[in-house]
């Protein structure tokens, strides 16, 4: 079999690679454009390096976010281009006793501030070391334009991986690099092993080509769901309007999750709900956001007024940018379902709270 990366190494084969991408755009049932199919190759390869070649190292690191939803559970029908990873906070801090460390670091506001400063420093150091490991490994490919860099002022949370682009594209919505986004946030170590592959590897016409595949440690569905639900609660209630660009996907994702049994069953996972709410309220407070309201049955999934209009406009831009496999439901329909889900979830939380 021919390695797909051989087509990048040899300039004489660039035309063949473009033909492969064109074939994929014409024949893949998802209807993805060339630029998405090409980026997907590199997303899968980076996941392989991180997990199968263990460039992540010894820390417990969970794969989550939209790419995990599309790759591991196939629960969303959109192209997700970022790699969202969560490092276990106590391992990052070198704390062998998680419970004792948690109690110590949440005793007061000064302790919380000290913890956040320590986590930022440790994450920045860890991410910087990962960039070095990535670039050492990427240099061995012999492919021009392939490199990793720590995003300035990201506090160690973002690494951008640049790759050569040979595909034709007409989307301004897609990033022209792969964003690795890290956080030392997950509480507990709830992960599930999943195999992920490239979209192009699914085509019968391309079975003579070897595409990357990876085995990842994906976040448990219950934690994924409550991370997403509390993210909407934050975006809907925070004091400052969030940047709407590339934000509407979160409402689309939650709407999809709430139509799948693997995730709706997780609504009863009160341990996941409590863990996520406790972590966000103690570690990552936002002005105007009261995460504890979720535990009282006051989850907010839908913002109001101009904020909602801006997010609706972003949903339209995502459709025009061909981020979806086909045409998704209109934003009004998605929001209508989420309003109903909000009432249903809050009623369920209240019943549990009052022992009904």
CSV table of C-alpha atoms in Angstrom, one decimal:
chain,number,residue,atom,x,y,z
A,1,UNK,CA,0.0,0.0,0.0
A,2,UNK,CA,1.1,3.6,-0.6
A,3,UNK,CA,1.4,5.8,2.4
A,4,UNK,CA,-0.8,9.0,1.9
A,5,UNK,CA,2.1,11.1,3.1
A,6,UNK,CA,4.3,9.9,0.3
A,7,UNK,CA,2.2,12.1,-1.9
A,8,UNK,CA,3.2,15.1,0.1
A,9,UNK,CA,6.9,14.2,0.2
A,10,UNK,CA,7.3,14.0,-3.6
A,11,UNK,CA,6.3,17.2,-5.5
A,12,UNK,CA,5.8,15.0,-8.6
A,13,UNK,CA,3.0,13.3,-6.8
A,14,UNK,CA,1.2,16.5,-5.7
A,15,UNK,CA,-1.1,16.2,-8.7
A,16,UNK,CA,-2.0,12.7,-7.7
A,17,UNK,CA,-2.9,13.8,-4.2
A,18,UNK,CA,-5.1,16.6,-5.6
A,19,UNK,CA,-6.9,13.9,-7.7
A,20,UNK,CA,-7.4,11.8,-4.6
A,21,UNK,CA,-8.9,14.7,-2.7
A,22,UNK,CA,-11.1,15.5,-5.7
A,23,UNK,CA,-12.3,11.9,-5.9
A,24,UNK,CA,-13.1,12.0,-2.2
A,25,UNK,CA,-15.1,15.2,-2.5
A,26,UNK,CA,-17.1,13.7,-5.4
A,27,UNK,CA,-17.8,10.3,-3.8
A,28,UNK,CA,-17.8,10.5,0.0
A,29,UNK,CA,-21.4,10.3,1.3
A,30,UNK,CA,-20.7,13.1,3.8
A,31,UNK,CA,-20.3,15.5,0.9
A,32,UNK,CA,-17.2,17.1,2.4
A,33,UNK,CA,-15.1,19.5,0.3
A,34,UNK,CA,-11.5,18.8,-0.6
A,35,UNK,CA,-10.1,21.1,2.1
A,36,UNK,CA,-12.0,19.4,4.8
A,37,UNK,CA,-10.9,15.9,3.6
A,38,UNK,CA,-7.3,17.0,3.5
A,39,UNK,CA,-7.4,18.5,7.0
A,40,UNK,CA,-9.0,15.4,8.3
A,41,UNK,CA,-6.0,13.4,7.2
A,42,UNK,CA,-3.8,15.5,9.4
A,43,UNK,CA,-6.2,15.5,12.3
A,44,UNK,CA,-6.2,11.7,12.3
A,45,UNK,CA,-2.4,11.6,12.1
A,46,UNK,CA,-1.9,14.1,14.9
A,47,UNK,CA,-4.2,12.0,17.1
A,48,UNK,CA,-2.1,8.9,16.2
A,49,UNK,CA,1.1,10.7,17.2
A,50,UNK,CA,-0.5,11.9,20.5
A,51,UNK,CA,-2.0,8.6,21.5
A,52,UNK,CA,-0.5,5.7,19.6
A,53,UNK,CA,3.1,7.1,19.7
A,54,UNK,CA,2.4,8.5,23.1
A,55,UNK,CA,3.7,12.0,22.5
A,56,UNK,CA,1.3,13.1,25.3
A,57,UNK,CA,3.4,11.3,27.8
A,58,UNK,CA,2.3,9.9,31.1
A,59,UNK,CA,-0.6,12.3,32.0
A,60,UNK,CA,-4.2,11.1,31.8
A,61,UNK,CA,-5.5,13.0,28.8
A,62,UNK,CA,-9.1,12.8,27.6
A,63,UNK,CA,-10.1,13.5,24.0
A,64,UNK,CA,-13.3,15.4,23.9
A,65,UNK,CA,-15.1,18.2,22.0
A,66,UNK,CA,-16.6,18.2,18.6
A,67,UNK,CA,-14.0,16.1,16.9
A,68,UNK,CA,-14.5,13.3,19.5
A,69,UNK,CA,-18.3,13.5,18.9
A,70,UNK,CA,-17.9,13.1,15.2
A,71,UNK,CA,-15.0,10.6,15.2
A,72,UNK,CA,-15.8,8.4,18.2
A,73,UNK,CA,-19.5,8.5,18.4
A,74,UNK,CA,-20.5,9.8,15.0
A,75,UNK,CA,-23.2,11.7,16.8
A,76,UNK,CA,-22.8,15.0,14.9
A,77,UNK,CA,-22.9,15.5,11.2
A,78,UNK,CA,-20.4,18.3,10.8
A,79,UNK,CA,-16.7,18.6,10.2
A,80,UNK,CA,-14.9,19.3,13.5
A,81,UNK,CA,-11.4,20.5,12.9
A,82,UNK,CA,-10.0,21.1,16.4
A,83,UNK,CA,-8.5,18.6,18.8
A,84,UNK,CA,-9.8,19.3,22.3
A,85,UNK,CA,-7.9,17.5,25.1
A,86,UNK,CA,-8.2,17.7,28.8
A,87,UNK,CA,-5.3,16.8,31.1
A,88,UNK,CA,-6.1,15.6,34.6
A,89,UNK,CA,-5.4,18.6,36.9
A,90,UNK,CA,-3.9,16.7,39.8
A,91,UNK,CA,-1.4,14.8,37.6
A,92,UNK,CA,-0.4,18.1,36.0
A,93,UNK,CA,0.2,19.5,39.5
A,94,UNK,CA,2.0,16.4,40.6
A,95,UNK,CA,-0.5,15.7,43.4
A,96,UNK,CA,-0.7,11.9,44.2
A,97,UNK,CA,-3.7,12.4,46.5
A,98,UNK,CA,-6.4,14.0,44.4
A,99,UNK,CA,-9.0,14.4,47.2
A,100,UNK,CA,-6.5,16.0,49.6
A,101,UNK,CA,-5.2,18.3,46.9
A,102,UNK,CA,-8.7,19.4,45.9
A,103,UNK,CA,-9.7,20.2,49.5
A,104,UNK,CA,-6.5,22.2,50.1
A,105,UNK,CA,-6.8,24.2,46.8
A,106,UNK,CA,-10.4,25.1,47.2
A,107,UNK,CA,-10.4,26.4,50.9
A,108,UNK,CA,-10.4,30.1,50.0
A,109,UNK,CA,-10.3,32.5,47.1
A,110,UNK,CA,-6.5,33.0,47.6
A,111,UNK,CA,-6.0,29.2,47.4
A,112,UNK,CA,-8.1,29.1,44.2
A,113,UNK,CA,-6.0,31.9,42.7
A,114,UNK,CA,-2.8,30.2,43.7
A,115,UNK,CA,-4.0,27.0,42.1
A,116,UNK,CA,-5.0,28.7,38.8
A,117,UNK,CA,-1.6,30.4,38.6
A,118,UNK,CA,0.2,27.2,39.3
A,119,UNK,CA,-1.9,25.3,36.7
A,120,UNK,CA,-1.2,28.0,34.1
A,121,UNK,CA,2.5,27.8,34.7
A,122,UNK,CA,2.6,24.0,34.7
A,123,UNK,CA,0.4,23.8,31.6
A,124,UNK,CA,2.5,26.3,29.7
A,125,UNK,CA,5.7,24.3,30.6
A,126,UNK,CA,4.0,21.0,29.6
A,127,UNK,CA,2.7,22.4,26.3
A,128,UNK,CA,6.0,23.9,25.5
A,129,UNK,CA,7.7,20.5,25.9
A,130,UNK,CA,5.0,18.9,23.8
A,131,UNK,CA,5.7,21.4,21.0
A,132,UNK,CA,9.3,20.4,21.0
A,133,UNK,CA,8.4,16.7,20.9
A,134,UNK,CA,5.9,17.3,18.1
A,135,UNK,CA,8.4,19.3,16.0
A,136,UNK,CA,11.1,16.7,16.4
A,137,UNK,CA,8.7,14.0,15.2
A,138,UNK,CA,7.2,16.1,12.4
A,139,UNK,CA,10.7,16.9,11.1
A,140,UNK,CA,11.1,13.2,10.3
A,141,UNK,CA,8.3,13.3,7.7
A,142,UNK,CA,10.4,15.3,5.3
A,143,UNK,CA,7.4,17.4,4.3
A,144,UNK,CA,7.8,21.2,3.9
A,145,UNK,CA,5.5,23.4,5.9
A,146,UNK,CA,4.8,20.9,8.7
A,147,UNK,CA,5.3,22.4,12.1
A,148,UNK,CA,3.8,23.0,15.6
A,149,UNK,CA,3.9,26.2,17.5
A,150,UNK,CA,2.6,27.3,20.9
A,151,UNK,CA,0.0,30.1,20.4
A,152,UNK,CA,1.3,33.3,22.1
A,153,UNK,CA,-0.6,34.5,25.1
A,154,UNK,CA,-2.7,31.3,25.2
A,155,UNK,CA,-1.4,30.3,28.7
A,156,UNK,CA,-0.3,27.0,27.3
A,157,UNK,CA,-3.8,26.1,26.3
A,158,UNK,CA,-3.4,26.2,22.5
A,159,UNK,CA,-0.9,24.6,20.0
A,160,UNK,CA,-1.3,25.3,16.3
A,161,UNK,CA,-0.1,22.7,13.9
A,162,UNK,CA,0.5,23.9,10.4
A,163,UNK,CA,0.4,21.5,7.4
A,164,UNK,CA,0.9,21.9,3.7
A,165,UNK,CA,-2.4,22.5,1.9
A,166,UNK,CA,-2.7,21.1,-1.6
A,167,UNK,CA,-6.5,21.1,-1.8
A,168,UNK,CA,-8.7,23.7,-3.4
A,169,UNK,CA,-11.0,25.5,-1.0
A,170,UNK,CA,-13.5,28.3,-0.9
A,171,UNK,CA,-14.3,28.4,2.8
A,172,UNK,CA,-13.3,31.3,5.0
A,173,UNK,CA,-14.9,29.6,8.0
A,174,UNK,CA,-12.3,26.8,8.3
A,175,UNK,CA,-9.0,27.4,10.1
A,176,UNK,CA,-6.0,26.8,7.9
A,177,UNK,CA,-4.2,24.9,10.7
A,178,UNK,CA,-5.1,22.3,13.3
A,179,UNK,CA,-5.8,23.7,16.8
A,180,UNK,CA,-4.9,21.6,19.7
A,181,UNK,CA,-6.6,23.0,22.8
A,182,UNK,CA,-5.6,21.8,26.2
A,183,UNK,CA,-6.9,22.3,29.7
A,184,UNK,CA,-6.1,20.8,33.1
A,185,UNK,CA,-9.7,20.5,33.9
A,186,UNK,CA,-11.3,17.0,34.0
A,187,UNK,CA,-12.1,15.6,37.5
A,188,UNK,CA,-11.7,11.9,37.8
A,189,UNK,CA,-10.5,9.8,34.9
A,190,UNK,CA,-13.6,8.8,33.0
A,191,UNK,CA,-12.5,7.8,29.5
A,192,UNK,CA,-13.6,5.2,26.9
A,193,UNK,CA,-11.2,3.7,24.2
A,194,UNK,CA,-12.2,4.4,20.6
A,195,UNK,CA,-10.6,3.8,17.2
A,196,UNK,CA,-10.7,6.7,14.8
A,197,UNK,CA,-10.0,6.9,11.1
A,198,UNK,CA,-10.0,9.3,8.1
A,199,UNK,CA,-13.1,9.9,6.0
A,200,UNK,CA,-11.1,9.1,2.9
A,201,UNK,CA,-10.3,5.6,4.2
A,202,UNK,CA,-14.0,4.7,3.9
A,203,UNK,CA,-14.0,4.9,0.1
A,204,UNK,CA,-13.6,1.6,-1.8
A,205,UNK,CA,-11.7,3.4,-4.6
A,206,UNK,CA,-8.9,4.3,-2.2
A,207,UNK,CA,-8.2,1.0,-0.4
A,208,UNK,CA,-4.7,0.8,-1.9
A,209,UNK,CA,-3.7,3.9,0.1
A,210,UNK,CA,-2.7,3.7,3.7
A,211,UNK,CA,-4.4,6.5,5.8
A,212,UNK,CA,-3.7,7.2,9.4
A,213,UNK,CA,-5.8,5.8,12.2
A,214,UNK,CA,-5.6,6.1,16.0
A,215,UNK,CA,-6.8,4.7,19.2
A,216,UNK,CA,-7.8,7.4,21.6
A,217,UNK,CA,-9.0,7.8,25.2
A,218,UNK,CA,-12.3,9.7,24.7
A,219,UNK,CA,-14.1,11.4,27.5
A,220,UNK,CA,-17.0,9.4,28.9
A,221,UNK,CA,-20.4,10.3,27.4
A,222,UNK,CA,-21.8,11.6,30.7
A,223,UNK,CA,-19.0,14.0,31.2
A,224,UNK,CA,-19.1,15.1,27.5
A,225,UNK,CA,-22.8,15.9,27.8
A,226,UNK,CA,-22.5,17.9,31.0
A,227,UNK,CA,-19.4,19.7,29.7
A,228,UNK,CA,-21.5,20.8,26.7
A,229,UNK,CA,-24.6,21.6,28.7
A,230,UNK,CA,-22.7,23.8,31.2
A,231,UNK,CA,-20.9,25.4,28.3
A,232,UNK,CA,-24.2,26.6,26.9
A,233,UNK,CA,-25.2,27.7,30.4
A,234,UNK,CA,-22.0,29.8,30.5
A,235,UNK,CA,-22.4,31.3,27.0
A,236,UNK,CA,-26.1,32.1,27.7
A,237,UNK,CA,-25.6,33.8,31.1
A,238,UNK,CA,-22.1,35.3,31.2
A,239,UNK,CA,-21.8,39.0,31.7
A,240,UNK,CA,-19.8,39.8,28.6
A,241,UNK,CA,-21.2,38.7,25.2
A,242,UNK,CA,-19.1,35.8,23.9
A,243,UNK,CA,-17.4,36.1,20.5
A,244,UNK,CA,-20.1,34.5,18.2
A,245,UNK,CA,-17.7,33.4,15.5
A,246,UNK,CA,-17.5,29.6,15.3
A,247,UNK,CA,-19.8,29.4,18.4
A,248,UNK,CA,-23.1,28.2,17.0
A,249,UNK,CA,-21.7,24.7,16.7
A,250,UNK,CA,-22.1,24.2,20.4
A,251,UNK,CA,-25.9,24.6,20.2
A,252,UNK,CA,-26.0,22.3,17.2
A,253,UNK,CA,-23.9,19.7,19.0
A,254,UNK,CA,-26.0,19.7,22.2
A,255,UNK,CA,-29.2,19.3,20.1
A,256,UNK,CA,-27.6,16.2,18.4
A,257,UNK,CA,-26.5,14.8,21.7
A,258,UNK,CA,-30.0,15.0,23.2
A,259,UNK,CA,-31.3,12.9,20.3
A,260,UNK,CA,-28.9,10.0,21.0
A,261,UNK,CA,-29.5,7.3,23.7
A,262,UNK,CA,-25.8,7.1,24.7
A,263,UNK,CA,-26.1,10.7,25.8
A,264,UNK,CA,-29.7,11.1,26.9
A,265,UNK,CA,-29.1,8.2,29.3
A,266,UNK,CA,-26.3,10.2,30.8
A,267,UNK,CA,-28.7,12.8,31.9
A,268,UNK,CA,-29.2,10.6,35.0
A,269,UNK,CA,-25.5,10.6,35.7
A,270,UNK,CA,-25.6,13.0,38.6
A,271,UNK,CA,-22.0,12.2,39.5
A,272,UNK,CA,-20.9,13.6,36.1
A,273,UNK,CA,-23.1,16.6,36.5
A,274,UNK,CA,-21.8,17.3,40.0
A,275,UNK,CA,-18.2,16.8,39.0
A,276,UNK,CA,-18.4,19.1,36.0
A,277,UNK,CA,-20.3,21.8,37.8
A,278,UNK,CA,-18.0,21.7,40.8
A,279,UNK,CA,-14.9,21.8,38.7
A,280,UNK,CA,-16.1,24.8,36.6
A,281,UNK,CA,-17.5,26.8,39.6
A,282,UNK,CA,-14.3,26.2,41.7
A,283,UNK,CA,-11.7,26.5,39.0
A,284,UNK,CA,-13.0,28.4,36.0
A,285,UNK,CA,-15.5,31.0,37.3
A,286,UNK,CA,-16.9,33.5,34.8
A,287,UNK,CA,-18.5,36.9,35.6
A,288,UNK,CA,-22.3,36.5,35.6
A,289,UNK,CA,-22.2,32.7,35.5
A,290,UNK,CA,-23.5,30.7,38.5
A,291,UNK,CA,-22.7,27.1,37.6
A,292,UNK,CA,-24.3,25.9,40.9
A,293,UNK,CA,-27.7,27.0,39.5
A,294,UNK,CA,-27.5,23.9,37.3
A,295,UNK,CA,-27.7,21.7,40.4
A,296,UNK,CA,-30.8,23.5,41.5
A,297,UNK,CA,-32.6,22.8,38.2
A,298,UNK,CA,-32.0,26.2,36.7
A,299,UNK,CA,-29.9,25.2,33.7
A,300,UNK,CA,-30.0,27.8,30.9
A,301,UNK,CA,-29.4,26.5,27.3
A,302,UNK,CA,-30.7,29.4,25.3
A,303,UNK,CA,-29.5,33.0,25.4
A,304,UNK,CA,-31.8,36.0,24.8
A,305,UNK,CA,-32.0,39.0,22.5
A,306,UNK,CA,-29.0,40.2,20.4
A,307,UNK,CA,-26.8,37.4,21.7
A,308,UNK,CA,-29.1,34.8,20.2
A,309,UNK,CA,-29.3,36.7,16.9
A,310,UNK,CA,-25.5,36.8,16.6
A,311,UNK,CA,-25.3,33.0,17.2
A,312,UNK,CA,-28.0,32.4,14.7
A,313,UNK,CA,-26.0,34.4,12.1
A,314,UNK,CA,-22.9,32.2,12.9
A,315,UNK,CA,-25.0,29.1,12.3
A,316,UNK,CA,-25.8,30.4,8.9
A,317,UNK,CA,-22.2,31.2,8.2
A,318,UNK,CA,-21.2,27.7,9.2
A,319,UNK,CA,-23.7,26.3,6.6
A,320,UNK,CA,-22.3,28.6,3.9
A,321,UNK,CA,-18.8,27.5,4.9
A,322,UNK,CA,-19.9,23.9,4.2
A,323,UNK,CA,-19.0,22.7,7.7
A,324,UNK,CA,-21.9,20.3,7.8
A,325,UNK,CA,-22.6,16.9,6.1
A,326,UNK,CA,-25.5,18.1,4.1
A,327,UNK,CA,-27.9,20.8,5.4
A,328,UNK,CA,-28.7,20.8,9.1
A,329,UNK,CA,-31.9,22.0,10.6
A,330,UNK,CA,-32.5,25.7,10.7
A,331,UNK,CA,-31.4,27.4,13.9
A,332,UNK,CA,-34.9,28.2,15.0
A,333,UNK,CA,-35.8,24.5,15.0
A,334,UNK,CA,-32.7,23.7,17.0
A,335,UNK,CA,-33.4,26.4,19.6
A,336,UNK,CA,-37.0,25.3,19.9
A,337,UNK,CA,-35.9,21.7,20.7
A,338,UNK,CA,-33.3,23.1,23.2
A,339,UNK,CA,-35.9,25.2,25.0
A,340,UNK,CA,-38.0,22.0,25.5
A,341,UNK,CA,-34.9,20.1,26.6
A,342,UNK,CA,-34.0,22.8,29.0
A,343,UNK,CA,-37.4,22.6,30.7
A,344,UNK,CA,-37.3,18.8,30.7
A,345,UNK,CA,-33.8,18.5,32.2
A,346,UNK,CA,-34.5,21.1,34.9
A,347,UNK,CA,-37.7,19.3,35.9
A,348,UNK,CA,-35.7,16.0,36.1
A,349,UNK,CA,-33.0,17.7,38.3
A,350,UNK,CA,-35.7,19.2,40.6
A,351,UNK,CA,-37.4,15.8,41.0
A,352,UNK,CA,-34.1,14.1,42.0
A,353,UNK,CA,-33.2,17.0,44.3
A,354,UNK,CA,-36.5,16.7,46.2
A,355,UNK,CA,-36.5,12.9,46.2
A,356,UNK,CA,-39.5,12.5,43.9
